[in-house]
One Martini backbone bead per residue (centre of mass of N, CA, C, O) as a GRO file, in nm:
protein
  231
    1MET     BB    1   2.213   0.891  -0.944
    2ALA     BB    2   2.261   0.694  -0.689
    3ARG     BB    3   2.532   0.484  -0.517
    4ASN     BB    4   2.686   0.487  -0.221
    5THR     BB    5   2.503   0.672  -0.057
    6THR     BB    6   2.524   0.828   0.264
    7LEU     BB    7   2.351   0.938   0.518
    8GLN     BB    8   2.378   1.160   0.551
    9VAL     BB    9   2.289   1.254   0.266
   10LEU     BB   10   2.015   1.120   0.252
   11LEU     BB   11   1.921   1.284   0.488
   12ASN     BB   12   1.934   1.562   0.392
   13ASP     BB   13   1.765   1.483   0.153
   14LEU     BB   14   1.510   1.450   0.242
   15ARG     BB   15   1.469   1.748   0.415
   16SER     BB   16   1.443   1.897   0.146
   17GLU     BB   17   1.177   1.720   0.029
   18SER     BB   18   0.996   1.757   0.307
   19GLY     BB   19   1.077   2.050   0.462
   20HIS     BB   20   1.325   2.045   0.621
   21ALA     BB   21   1.585   2.151   0.832
   22ILE     BB   22   1.970   2.150   0.734
   23SER     BB   23   2.057   2.068   1.089
   24SER     BB   24   2.316   1.929   1.321
   25ALA     BB   25   2.035   1.989   1.558
   26LEU     BB   26   1.845   1.775   1.505
   27GLY     BB   27   1.717   1.570   1.635
   28LYS     BB   28   1.720   1.251   1.757
   29SER     BB   29   1.480   1.121   1.715
   30THR     BB   30   1.434   1.211   1.415
   31GLN     BB   31   1.684   1.099   1.306
   32GLU     BB   32   1.600   0.783   1.408
   33MET     BB   33   1.275   0.807   1.187
   34MET     BB   34   1.420   0.853   0.925
   35ILE     BB   35   1.604   0.587   0.961
   36ASN     BB   36   1.394   0.401   0.942
   37LEU     BB   37   1.291   0.488   0.688
   38LEU     BB   38   1.490   0.461   0.541
   39ASN     BB   39   1.505   0.115   0.556
   40ARG     BB   40   1.218   0.100   0.491
   41VAL     BB   41   1.292   0.131   0.216
   42GLN     BB   42   1.559   0.020   0.176
   43ARG     BB   43   1.401  -0.274   0.173
   44ARG     BB   44   1.115  -0.311   0.021
   45LEU     BB   45   1.270  -0.198  -0.269
   46TRP     BB   46   1.466  -0.515  -0.208
   47GLU     BB   47   1.199  -0.726  -0.260
   48ASP     BB   48   1.042  -0.583  -0.486
   49PHE     BB   49   1.343  -0.694  -0.667
   50ALA     BB   50   1.599  -0.784  -0.880
   51TRP     BB   51   1.869  -0.681  -0.869
   52PRO     BB   52   2.147  -0.662  -1.081
   53PHE     BB   53   2.404  -0.543  -0.876
   54LEU     BB   54   2.258  -0.771  -0.618
   55GLN     BB   55   2.397  -1.011  -0.737
   56VAL     BB   56   2.479  -1.397  -0.598
   57LYS     BB   57   2.724  -1.690  -0.608
   58LYS     BB   58   2.650  -1.977  -0.398
   59ASP     BB   59   2.817  -2.284  -0.297
   60ILE     BB   60   2.833  -2.542  -0.230
   61THR     BB   61   3.005  -2.854  -0.050
   62LEU     BB   62   2.940  -3.113  -0.059
   63GLN     BB   63   2.896  -3.427   0.063
   64ALA     BB   64   2.845  -3.688   0.190
   65GLY     BB   65   2.559  -3.815   0.331
   66SER     BB   66   2.505  -3.491   0.366
   67ARG     BB   67   2.139  -3.304   0.425
   68TYR     BB   68   2.260  -3.049   0.563
   69TYR     BB   69   2.319  -2.660   0.464
   70ASP     BB   70   2.442  -2.381   0.497
   71ILE     BB   71   2.325  -2.115   0.444
   72PRO     BB   72   2.526  -1.860   0.263
   73ALA     BB   73   2.713  -1.555   0.349
   74GLY     BB   74   2.509  -1.327   0.128
   75LEU     BB   75   2.188  -1.520   0.184
   76THR     BB   76   1.838  -1.594   0.116
   77LEU     BB   77   1.633  -1.809   0.023
   78GLU     BB   78   1.419  -1.553  -0.053
   79ARG     BB   79   1.652  -1.443  -0.296
   80VAL     BB   80   1.648  -1.711  -0.481
   81GLN     BB   81   1.620  -1.785  -0.785
   82ASN     BB   82   1.899  -2.075  -0.895
   83ALA     BB   83   1.939  -2.358  -0.880
   84SER     BB   84   2.278  -2.597  -0.898
   85PHE     BB   85   2.507  -2.884  -1.063
   86LYS     BB   86   2.749  -2.973  -1.067
   87ASP     BB   87   2.819  -3.166  -1.377
   88GLY     BB   88   3.183  -3.127  -1.513
   89SER     BB   89   3.063  -2.874  -1.727
   90SER     BB   90   2.792  -2.858  -1.580
   91TRP     BB   91   2.468  -2.707  -1.550
   92GLN     BB   92   2.220  -2.851  -1.305
   93LYS     BB   93   1.939  -2.811  -1.223
   94VAL     BB   94   1.762  -2.731  -0.894
   95VAL     BB   95   1.461  -2.839  -0.778
   96TYR     BB   96   1.235  -2.721  -0.575
   97GLY     BB   97   1.132  -2.941  -0.368
   98ILE     BB   98   1.037  -3.259  -0.136
   99SER     BB   99   0.864  -3.518  -0.195
  100PRO     BB  100   0.762  -3.834  -0.091
  101SER     BB  101   0.797  -3.970  -0.313
  102ASP     BB  102   1.125  -3.954  -0.301
  103TYR     BB  103   1.105  -4.088  -0.120
  104THR     BB  104   1.095  -4.402  -0.182
  105ILE     BB  105   1.339  -4.367  -0.351
  106HIS     BB  106   1.502  -4.200  -0.201
  107ASP     BB  107   1.575  -4.228   0.195
  108SER     BB  108   1.709  -4.034   0.396
  109ASP     BB  109   1.675  -4.147   0.666
  110THR     BB  110   1.801  -4.480   0.578
  111GLY     BB  111   2.033  -4.300   0.422
  112SER     BB  112   2.033  -4.318   0.158
  113ARG     BB  113   2.228  -4.265  -0.188
  114SER     BB  114   2.261  -4.004  -0.428
  115TRP     BB  115   2.366  -3.949  -0.727
  116PRO     BB  116   2.265  -3.695  -0.817
  117ILE     BB  117   2.121  -3.347  -0.729
  118ARG     BB  118   1.829  -3.270  -0.809
  119LYS     BB  119   1.667  -3.123  -0.495
  120TYR     BB  120   1.509  -2.838  -0.259
  121GLU     BB  121   1.490  -2.701   0.035
  122ALA     BB  122   1.479  -2.613   0.268
  123TYR     BB  123   1.581  -2.570   0.659
  124GLY     BB  124   1.416  -2.374   0.853
  125LEU     BB  125   1.657  -2.113   0.877
  126SER     BB  126   1.932  -2.197   0.751
  127GLN     BB  127   1.891  -2.427   0.577
  128VAL     BB  128   1.936  -2.698   0.353
  129GLU     BB  129   1.828  -2.947   0.139
  130VAL     BB  130   1.907  -3.255   0.017
  131TRP     BB  131   1.851  -3.423  -0.321
  132PRO     BB  132   1.967  -3.678  -0.280
  133MET     BB  133   2.201  -3.815  -0.078
  134PRO     BB  134   2.526  -3.751  -0.111
  135SER     BB  135   2.736  -4.007  -0.244
  136GLU     BB  136   2.974  -3.771  -0.261
  137ASN     BB  137   3.198  -3.595  -0.355
  138ALA     BB  138   3.353  -3.309  -0.390
  139ASN     BB  139   3.544  -3.090  -0.649
  140SER     BB  140   3.752  -2.884  -0.527
  141THR     BB  141   3.893  -2.849  -0.777
  142THR     BB  142   3.729  -2.821  -1.045
  143GLY     BB  143   3.397  -2.809  -0.930
  144ASP     BB  144   3.233  -3.051  -0.877
  145GLY     BB  145   2.906  -3.067  -0.710
  146LEU     BB  146   2.819  -2.819  -0.657
  147PHE     BB  147   2.672  -2.641  -0.512
  148ARG     BB  148   2.430  -2.314  -0.649
  149LEU     BB  149   2.285  -1.999  -0.509
  150GLU     BB  150   2.132  -1.756  -0.653
  151GLY     BB  151   2.063  -1.440  -0.609
  152THR     BB  152   1.976  -1.145  -0.417
  153GLY     BB  153   2.193  -0.982  -0.218
  154ASN     BB  154   2.217  -0.884   0.071
  155LEU     BB  155   2.123  -0.604   0.265
  156SER     BB  156   2.247  -0.267   0.450
  157THR     BB  157   2.167  -0.125   0.746
  158PHE     BB  158   2.151   0.192   0.894
  159VAL     BB  159   2.399   0.349   1.117
  160SER     BB  160   2.601   0.484   1.063
  161LEU     BB  161   2.695   0.776   0.815
  162ASP     BB  162   2.836   0.664   0.662
  163ASP     BB  163   2.667   0.451   0.554
  164THR     BB  164   2.559   0.274   0.253
  165ALA     BB  165   2.361   0.247  -0.027
  166ASP     BB  166   2.229   0.018  -0.266
  167LEU     BB  167   2.109   0.201  -0.351
  168ASP     BB  168   1.892   0.431  -0.503
  169ASP     BB  169   1.885   0.753  -0.390
  170GLN     BB  170   1.688   0.907  -0.560
  171LEU     BB  171   1.429   0.657  -0.501
  172ILE     BB  172   1.496   0.659  -0.149
  173VAL     BB  173   1.397   0.945  -0.116
  174LEU     BB  174   1.124   1.010  -0.195
  175PHE     BB  175   0.945   0.798  -0.069
  176ALA     BB  176   0.998   0.888   0.143
  177ALA     BB  177   0.887   1.201   0.160
  178SER     BB  178   0.653   1.096   0.119
  179GLU     BB  179   0.567   0.999   0.335
  180LEU     BB  180   0.559   1.204   0.498
  181LEU     BB  181   0.408   1.412   0.339
  182THR     BB  182   0.131   1.204   0.471
  183ARG     BB  183   0.156   1.305   0.768
  184GLN     BB  184   0.159   1.597   0.697
  185LYS     BB  185  -0.055   1.678   0.525
  186SER     BB  186   0.049   1.740   0.311
  187PRO     BB  187   0.005   1.912  -0.101
  188ASP     BB  188   0.362   1.746  -0.180
  189ALA     BB  189   0.251   1.422  -0.140
  190GLN     BB  190   0.186   1.294  -0.444
  191MET     BB  191   0.401   1.488  -0.589
  192LYS     BB  192   0.644   1.270  -0.504
  193GLY     BB  193   0.492   1.009  -0.557
  194GLN     BB  194   0.541   1.009  -0.850
  195GLN     BB  195   0.795   1.059  -0.876
  196ALA     BB  196   0.898   0.797  -0.745
  197GLN     BB  197   0.744   0.620  -0.939
  198VAL     BB  198   0.900   0.690  -1.223
  199HIS     BB  199   1.218   0.621  -1.070
  200TYR     BB  200   1.133   0.421  -1.136
  201GLN     BB  201   1.032   0.271  -1.386
  202ARG     BB  202   1.228   0.351  -1.494
  203LEU     BB  203   1.473   0.179  -1.373
  204ARG     BB  204   1.391  -0.097  -1.420
  205ALA     BB  205   1.340  -0.096  -1.750
  206ARG     BB  206   1.626  -0.039  -1.767
  207LEU     BB  207   1.670  -0.382  -1.605
  208SER     BB  208   1.546  -0.518  -1.741
  209LYS     BB  209   1.518  -0.856  -1.912
  210THR     BB  210   1.363  -1.129  -1.683
  211GLU     BB  211   1.164  -1.241  -1.556
  212PRO     BB  212   1.163  -1.365  -1.225
  213LEU     BB  213   1.260  -1.637  -0.974
  214VAL     BB  214   1.164  -1.851  -0.735
  215LEU     BB  215   1.039  -2.057  -0.593
  216GLY     BB  216   0.927  -2.310  -0.777
  217GLU     BB  217   0.940  -2.166  -1.052
  218SER     BB  218   0.790  -1.912  -1.058
  219GLU     BB  219   0.658  -1.661  -1.143
  220VAL     BB  220   0.686  -1.301  -1.157
  221ARG     BB  221   0.439  -1.045  -1.113
  222ASP     BB  222   0.488  -0.718  -1.104
  223LEU     BB  223   0.538  -0.450  -0.853
  224PRO     BB  224   0.477  -0.182  -0.729
  225MET     BB  225   0.556  -0.222  -0.349
  226HIS     BB  226   0.578  -0.535  -0.390
  227VAL     BB  227   0.574  -0.850  -0.238
  228HIS     BB  228   0.715  -1.159  -0.292
  229LYS     BB  229   0.666  -1.466  -0.319
  230ALA     BB  230   0.649  -1.814  -0.292
  231ALA     BB  231   0.523  -2.055  -0.421
   0.00000   0.00000   0.00000
């Protein structure tokens, strides 16, 4: 069990687990199929659980009169579990979702500003809107006024053979092998799938401390191999 395993090693392990010959002469189309499969399996596993070792914190520096901000590199809004605002020496929770009634209090369309911010939500594909529109600038020296997003960091993609896995190598290979064996109608497919699920649940049990939260602050009940959706 290891992370940061190279794609080359994953391919060799997948060939072995699925009954394919481990050979550098393996057809290009077959290798591309396996790389695509490994990418898809790792992404599905990444989407399924807030892996603790992939958690990141990204800070946004608020500016007076600025309503919209780019989502920091390395994080997608769908994988944000918590948002907060630094007010003096403490961090205050920022709630997801801006309602029409909020704009009756502070109408950002007319330039109404206030401090601190209390809410945020997605704006377009790569930005967030904060409410109310800040009336002050964040202090880059003290950190006062920073807007922080915390969640599962973005997943790397396998392209070259020396690219490495973000998740457990055995977990990725077992699920991929189970899918390949199922396509081949192999009698070993069910056994391989069971091995994958047992290993998955073992890793989850070791890593799970509390149930993760998603946008809207709704609790999520994690189920194997399902994508969590925001409330």
